[in-house]
PDB file of C-alpha atoms in Angstrom:
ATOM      1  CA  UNK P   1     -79.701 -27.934   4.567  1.00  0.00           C
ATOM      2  CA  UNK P   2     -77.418 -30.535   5.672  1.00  0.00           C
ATOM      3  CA  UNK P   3     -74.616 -30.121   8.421  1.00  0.00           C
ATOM      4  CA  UNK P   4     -72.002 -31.068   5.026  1.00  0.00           C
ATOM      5  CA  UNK P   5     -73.844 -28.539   2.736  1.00  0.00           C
ATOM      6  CA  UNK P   6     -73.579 -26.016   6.161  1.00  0.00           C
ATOM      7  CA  UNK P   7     -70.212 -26.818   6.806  1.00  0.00           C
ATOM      8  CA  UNK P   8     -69.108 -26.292   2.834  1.00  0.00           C
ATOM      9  CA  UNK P   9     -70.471 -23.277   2.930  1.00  0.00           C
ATOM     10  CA  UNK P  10     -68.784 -22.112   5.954  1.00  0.00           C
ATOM     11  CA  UNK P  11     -65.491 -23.326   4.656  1.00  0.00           C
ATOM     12  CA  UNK P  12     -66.248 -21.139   1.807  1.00  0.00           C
ATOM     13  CA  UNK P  13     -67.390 -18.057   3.210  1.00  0.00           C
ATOM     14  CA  UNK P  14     -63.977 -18.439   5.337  1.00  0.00           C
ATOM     15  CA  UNK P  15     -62.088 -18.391   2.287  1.00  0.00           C
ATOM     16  CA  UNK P  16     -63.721 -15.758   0.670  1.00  0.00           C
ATOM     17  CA  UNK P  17     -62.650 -13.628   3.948  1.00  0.00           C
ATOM     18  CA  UNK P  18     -59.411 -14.891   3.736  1.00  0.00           C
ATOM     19  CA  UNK P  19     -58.800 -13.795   0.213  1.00  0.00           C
ATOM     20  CA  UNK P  20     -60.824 -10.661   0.697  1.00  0.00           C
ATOM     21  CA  UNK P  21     -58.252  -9.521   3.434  1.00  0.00           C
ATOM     22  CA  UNK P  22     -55.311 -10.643   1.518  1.00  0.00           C
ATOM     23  CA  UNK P  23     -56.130  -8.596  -1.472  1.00  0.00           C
ATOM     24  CA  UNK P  24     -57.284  -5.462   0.578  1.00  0.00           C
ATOM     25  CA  UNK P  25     -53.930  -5.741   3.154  1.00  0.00           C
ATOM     26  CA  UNK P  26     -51.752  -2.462   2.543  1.00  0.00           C
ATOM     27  CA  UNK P  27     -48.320  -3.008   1.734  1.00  0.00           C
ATOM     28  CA  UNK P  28     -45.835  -2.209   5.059  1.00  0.00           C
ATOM     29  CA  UNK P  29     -44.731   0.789   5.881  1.00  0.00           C
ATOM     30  CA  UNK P  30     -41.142   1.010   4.656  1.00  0.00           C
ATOM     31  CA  UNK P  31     -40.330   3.944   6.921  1.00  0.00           C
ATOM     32  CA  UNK P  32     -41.066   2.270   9.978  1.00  0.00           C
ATOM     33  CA  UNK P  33     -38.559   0.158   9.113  1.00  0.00           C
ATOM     34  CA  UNK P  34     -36.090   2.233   7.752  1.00  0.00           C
ATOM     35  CA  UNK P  35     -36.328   4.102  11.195  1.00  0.00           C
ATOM     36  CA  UNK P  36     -35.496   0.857  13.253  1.00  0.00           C
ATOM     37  CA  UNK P  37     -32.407   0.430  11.248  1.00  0.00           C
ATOM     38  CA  UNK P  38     -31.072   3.844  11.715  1.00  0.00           C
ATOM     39  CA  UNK P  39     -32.211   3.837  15.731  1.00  0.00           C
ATOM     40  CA  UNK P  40     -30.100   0.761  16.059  1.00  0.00           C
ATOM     41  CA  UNK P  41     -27.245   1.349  18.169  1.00  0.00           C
ATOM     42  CA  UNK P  42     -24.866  -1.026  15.649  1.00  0.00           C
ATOM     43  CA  UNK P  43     -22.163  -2.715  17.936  1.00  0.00           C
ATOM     44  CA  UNK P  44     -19.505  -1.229  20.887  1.00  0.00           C
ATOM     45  CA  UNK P  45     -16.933  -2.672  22.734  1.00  0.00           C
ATOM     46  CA  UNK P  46     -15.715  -1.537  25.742  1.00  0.00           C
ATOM     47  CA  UNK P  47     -11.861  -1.967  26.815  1.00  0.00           C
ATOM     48  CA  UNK P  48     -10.924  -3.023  23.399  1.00  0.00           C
ATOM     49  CA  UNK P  49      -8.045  -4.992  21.916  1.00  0.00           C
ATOM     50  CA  UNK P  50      -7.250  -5.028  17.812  1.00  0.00           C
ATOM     51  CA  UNK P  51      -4.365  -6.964  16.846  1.00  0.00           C
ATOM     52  CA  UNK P  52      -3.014  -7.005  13.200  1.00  0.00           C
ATOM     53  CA  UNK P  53      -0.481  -9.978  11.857  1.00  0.00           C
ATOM     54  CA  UNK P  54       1.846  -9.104   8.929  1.00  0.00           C
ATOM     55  CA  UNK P  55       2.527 -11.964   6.483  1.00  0.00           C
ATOM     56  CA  UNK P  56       5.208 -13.720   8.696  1.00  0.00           C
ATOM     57  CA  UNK P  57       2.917 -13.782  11.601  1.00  0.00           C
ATOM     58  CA  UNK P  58       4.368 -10.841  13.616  1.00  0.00           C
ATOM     59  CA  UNK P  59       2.720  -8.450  14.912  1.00  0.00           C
ATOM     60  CA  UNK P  60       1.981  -5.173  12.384  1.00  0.00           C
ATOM     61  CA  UNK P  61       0.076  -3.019  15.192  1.00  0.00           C
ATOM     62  CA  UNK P  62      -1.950  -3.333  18.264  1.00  0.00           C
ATOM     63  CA  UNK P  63      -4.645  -0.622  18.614  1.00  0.00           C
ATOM     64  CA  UNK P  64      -6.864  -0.292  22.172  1.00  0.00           C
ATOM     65  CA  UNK P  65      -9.212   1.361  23.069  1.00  0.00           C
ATOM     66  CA  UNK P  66     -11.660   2.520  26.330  1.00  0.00           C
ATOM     67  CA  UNK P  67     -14.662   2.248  23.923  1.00  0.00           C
ATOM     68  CA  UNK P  68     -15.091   1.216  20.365  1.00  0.00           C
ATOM     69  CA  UNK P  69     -18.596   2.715  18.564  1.00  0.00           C
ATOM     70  CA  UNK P  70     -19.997   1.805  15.583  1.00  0.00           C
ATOM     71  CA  UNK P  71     -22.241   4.001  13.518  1.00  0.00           C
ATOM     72  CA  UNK P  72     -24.907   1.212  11.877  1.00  0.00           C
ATOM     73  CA  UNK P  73     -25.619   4.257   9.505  1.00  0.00           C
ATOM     74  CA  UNK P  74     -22.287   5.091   8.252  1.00  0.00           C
ATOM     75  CA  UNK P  75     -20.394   1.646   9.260  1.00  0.00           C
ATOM     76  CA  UNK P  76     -17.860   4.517  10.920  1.00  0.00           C
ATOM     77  CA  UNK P  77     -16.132   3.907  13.886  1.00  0.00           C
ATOM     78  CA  UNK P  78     -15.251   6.483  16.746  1.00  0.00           C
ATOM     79  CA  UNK P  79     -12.649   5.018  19.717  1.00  0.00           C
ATOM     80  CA  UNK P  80     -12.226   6.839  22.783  1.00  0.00           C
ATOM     81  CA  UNK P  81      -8.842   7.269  24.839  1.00  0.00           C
ATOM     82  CA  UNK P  82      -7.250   5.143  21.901  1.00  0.00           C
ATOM     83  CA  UNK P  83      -3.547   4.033  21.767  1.00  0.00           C
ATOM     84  CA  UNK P  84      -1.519   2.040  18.662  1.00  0.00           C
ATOM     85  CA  UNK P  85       1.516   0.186  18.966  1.00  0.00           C
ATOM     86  CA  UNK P  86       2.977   0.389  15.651  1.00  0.00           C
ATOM     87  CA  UNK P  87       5.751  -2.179  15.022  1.00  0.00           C
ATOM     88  CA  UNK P  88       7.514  -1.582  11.723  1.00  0.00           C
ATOM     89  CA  UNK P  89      11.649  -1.402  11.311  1.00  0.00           C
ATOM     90  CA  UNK P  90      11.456   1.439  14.786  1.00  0.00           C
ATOM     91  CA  UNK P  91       8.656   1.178  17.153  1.00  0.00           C
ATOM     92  CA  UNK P  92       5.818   3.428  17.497  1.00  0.00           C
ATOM     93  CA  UNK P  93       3.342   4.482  19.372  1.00  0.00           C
ATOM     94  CA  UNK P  94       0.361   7.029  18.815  1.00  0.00           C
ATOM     95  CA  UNK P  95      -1.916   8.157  21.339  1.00  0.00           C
ATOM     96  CA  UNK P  96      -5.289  10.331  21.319  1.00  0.00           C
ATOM     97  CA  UNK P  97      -8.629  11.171  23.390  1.00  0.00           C
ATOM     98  CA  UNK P  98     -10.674   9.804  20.693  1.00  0.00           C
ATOM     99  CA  UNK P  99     -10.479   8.332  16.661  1.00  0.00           C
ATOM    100  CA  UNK P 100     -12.740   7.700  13.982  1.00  0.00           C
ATOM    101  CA  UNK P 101     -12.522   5.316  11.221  1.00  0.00           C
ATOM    102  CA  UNK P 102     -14.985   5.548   8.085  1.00  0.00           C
ATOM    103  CA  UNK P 103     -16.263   2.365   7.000  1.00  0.00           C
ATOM    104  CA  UNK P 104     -13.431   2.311   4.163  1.00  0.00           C
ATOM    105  CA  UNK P 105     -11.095   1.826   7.233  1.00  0.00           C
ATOM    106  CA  UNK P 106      -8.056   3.496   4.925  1.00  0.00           C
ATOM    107  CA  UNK P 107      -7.401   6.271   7.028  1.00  0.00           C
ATOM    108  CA  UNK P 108      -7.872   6.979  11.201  1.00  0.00           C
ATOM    109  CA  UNK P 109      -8.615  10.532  11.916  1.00  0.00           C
ATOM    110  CA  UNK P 110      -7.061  11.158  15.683  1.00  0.00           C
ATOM    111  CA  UNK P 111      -7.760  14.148  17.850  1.00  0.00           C
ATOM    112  CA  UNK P 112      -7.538  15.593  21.199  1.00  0.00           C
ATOM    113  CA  UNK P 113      -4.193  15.521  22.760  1.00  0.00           C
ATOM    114  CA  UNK P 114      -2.517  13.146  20.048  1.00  0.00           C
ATOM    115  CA  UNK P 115       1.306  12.267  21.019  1.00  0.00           C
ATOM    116  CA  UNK P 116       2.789  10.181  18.008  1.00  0.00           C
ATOM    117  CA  UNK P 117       5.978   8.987  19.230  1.00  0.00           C
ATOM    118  CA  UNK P 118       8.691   7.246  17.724  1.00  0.00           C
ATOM    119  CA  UNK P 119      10.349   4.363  20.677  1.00  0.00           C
ATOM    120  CA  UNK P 120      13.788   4.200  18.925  1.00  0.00           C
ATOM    121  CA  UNK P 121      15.949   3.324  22.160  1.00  0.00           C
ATOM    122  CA  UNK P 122      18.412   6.164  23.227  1.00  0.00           C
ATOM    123  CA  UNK P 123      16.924   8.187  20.572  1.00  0.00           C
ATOM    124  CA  UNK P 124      12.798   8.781  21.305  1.00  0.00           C
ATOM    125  CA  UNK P 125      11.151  11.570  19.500  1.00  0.00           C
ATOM    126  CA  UNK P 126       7.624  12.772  20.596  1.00  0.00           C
ATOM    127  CA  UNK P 127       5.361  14.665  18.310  1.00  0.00           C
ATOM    128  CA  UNK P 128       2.209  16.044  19.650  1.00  0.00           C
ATOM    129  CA  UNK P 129      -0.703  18.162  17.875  1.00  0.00           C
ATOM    130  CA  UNK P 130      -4.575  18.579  17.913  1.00  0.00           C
ATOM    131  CA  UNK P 131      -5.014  16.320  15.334  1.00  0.00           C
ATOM    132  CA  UNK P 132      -2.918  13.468  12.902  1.00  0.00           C
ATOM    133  CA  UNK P 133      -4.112  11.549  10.046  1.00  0.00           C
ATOM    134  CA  UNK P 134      -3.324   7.865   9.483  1.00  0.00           C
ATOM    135  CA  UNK P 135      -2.970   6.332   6.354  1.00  0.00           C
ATOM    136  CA  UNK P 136      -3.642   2.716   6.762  1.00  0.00           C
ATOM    137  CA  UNK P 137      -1.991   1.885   2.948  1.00  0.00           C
ATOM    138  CA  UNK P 138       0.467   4.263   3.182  1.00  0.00           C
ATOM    139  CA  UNK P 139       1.360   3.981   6.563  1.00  0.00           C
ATOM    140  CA  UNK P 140       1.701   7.720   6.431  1.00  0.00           C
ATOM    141  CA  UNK P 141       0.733  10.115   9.371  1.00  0.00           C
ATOM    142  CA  UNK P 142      -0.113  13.636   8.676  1.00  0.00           C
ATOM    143  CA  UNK P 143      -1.696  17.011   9.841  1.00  0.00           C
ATOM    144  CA  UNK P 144      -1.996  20.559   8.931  1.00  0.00           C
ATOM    145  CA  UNK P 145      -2.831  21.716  12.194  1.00  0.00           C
ATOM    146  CA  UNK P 146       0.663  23.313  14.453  1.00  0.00           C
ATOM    147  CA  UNK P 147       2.963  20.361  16.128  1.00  0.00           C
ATOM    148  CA  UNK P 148       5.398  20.223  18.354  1.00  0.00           C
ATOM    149  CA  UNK P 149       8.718  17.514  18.302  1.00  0.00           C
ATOM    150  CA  UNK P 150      10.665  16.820  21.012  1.00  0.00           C
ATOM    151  CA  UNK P 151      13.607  15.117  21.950  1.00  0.00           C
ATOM    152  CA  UNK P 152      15.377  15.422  25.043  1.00  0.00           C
ATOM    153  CA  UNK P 153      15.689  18.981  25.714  1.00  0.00           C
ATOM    154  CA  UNK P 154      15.732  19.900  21.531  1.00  0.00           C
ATOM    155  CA  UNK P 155      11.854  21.346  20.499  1.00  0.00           C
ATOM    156  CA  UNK P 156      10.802  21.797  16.775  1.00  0.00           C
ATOM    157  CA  UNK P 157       7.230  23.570  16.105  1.00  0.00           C
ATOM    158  CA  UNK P 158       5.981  24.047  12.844  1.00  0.00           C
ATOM    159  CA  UNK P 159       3.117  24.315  10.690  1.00  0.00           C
ATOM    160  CA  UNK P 160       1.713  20.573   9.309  1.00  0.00           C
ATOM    161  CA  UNK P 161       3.546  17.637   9.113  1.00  0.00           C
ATOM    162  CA  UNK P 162       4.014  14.108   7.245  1.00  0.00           C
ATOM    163  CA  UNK P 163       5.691  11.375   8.721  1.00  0.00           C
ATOM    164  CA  UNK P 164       6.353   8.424   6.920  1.00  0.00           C
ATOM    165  CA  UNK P 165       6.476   5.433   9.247  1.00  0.00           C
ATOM    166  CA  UNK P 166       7.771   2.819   7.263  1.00  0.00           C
ATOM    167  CA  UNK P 167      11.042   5.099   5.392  1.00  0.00           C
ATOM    168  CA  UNK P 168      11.766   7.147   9.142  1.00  0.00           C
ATOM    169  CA  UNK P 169      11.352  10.441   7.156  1.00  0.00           C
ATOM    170  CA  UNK P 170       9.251  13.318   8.683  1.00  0.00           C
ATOM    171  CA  UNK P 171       9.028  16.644   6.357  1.00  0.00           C
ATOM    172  CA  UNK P 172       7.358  19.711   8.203  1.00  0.00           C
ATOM    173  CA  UNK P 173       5.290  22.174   6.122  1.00  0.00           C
ATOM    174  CA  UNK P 174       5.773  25.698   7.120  1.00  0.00           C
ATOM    175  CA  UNK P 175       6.652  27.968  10.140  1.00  0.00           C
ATOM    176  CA  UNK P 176       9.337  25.774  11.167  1.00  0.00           C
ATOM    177  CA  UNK P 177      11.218  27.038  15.055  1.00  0.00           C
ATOM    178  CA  UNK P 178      13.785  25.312  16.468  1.00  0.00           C
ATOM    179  CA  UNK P 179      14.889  25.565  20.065  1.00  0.00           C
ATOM    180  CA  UNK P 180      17.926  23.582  21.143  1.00  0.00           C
ATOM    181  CA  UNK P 181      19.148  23.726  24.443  1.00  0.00           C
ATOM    182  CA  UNK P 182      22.381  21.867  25.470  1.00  0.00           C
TER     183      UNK P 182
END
């Protein structure tokens, strides 16, 4: 045997191997990968600013946050120790310990200690509750949970709520007390 007749051969028998292990490999394991997906931590941001333009190029709201979480799961979004500076025809400004936002981003779900307060000068209302519900579309906040309004020495609790940022209107559900003091 020749070395060209020994080296065909062992070209061949290397390609034999080669297609022998190609044919025989097992397909990957799909859960392995599924698992690294859902371990991933998807992104955070820590002392976050959000800025939103309207059409003219003002300013529509400002949201911060201590810490900004993404789900990589869900696409959802909790904040912690978030604050948004709403500025439609009367300022305002809602406060909470934390938010979430699903990945459809039409609503933010606040709670813990949430203050929604309206920054019309002379005039400031403050409504606080457990929880408040913001429509993004809407531009609606609401709860069913008990809240408390205040201005100046004047309290209102009641029973669920729906304030409608853009109009000025606020409606209260049920259970309505007022206190005024003068």
């Amino acid at each position: 045997m020749s070395w060209r007749e020994a080296l065909m051969a062992l070209l061949l028998l290397g390609a034999a191997v080669f297609l022998w292990n190609l044919l025989n490999e097992e397909e990957p394991d799909d859960s392995l990968n599924n698992n690294l997906q859902t371990e991933l931590p998807g992104y955070y941001l820590n002392e976050a600013e959000l800025i939103r333009y309207d059409q003219d190029g003002k300013r529509a709201y400002t949201i911060t946050a201590n810490k900004i979480v993404q789900d990589p799961a869900s696409y959802a979004l909790t904040l912690d120790k978030i604050n948004i500076d709403y500025h439609a025809n009367n300022d305002w400004n809602i406060q909470a310990d934390s938010a979430t936002l699903p990945a459809s981003r039409e609503q933010i779900n606040f709670s813990g200690n949430v203050i929604a307060t309206q920054n019309t000068p002379g005039a400031a209302v403050s409504f606080s509750s457990d929880s408040l519900l913001y429509n993004v579309k809407t531009a609606k906040l609401s709860t069913r949970d008990s809240i408390q309004a205040s201005k100046g020495k004047q309290t209102i609790r009641a029973t669920g709520m729906m304030i409608d940022l853009e109009k000025q209107r606020v409606r209260l559900h049920s259970n309505v007390k007022i206190r005024i003091q003068p």
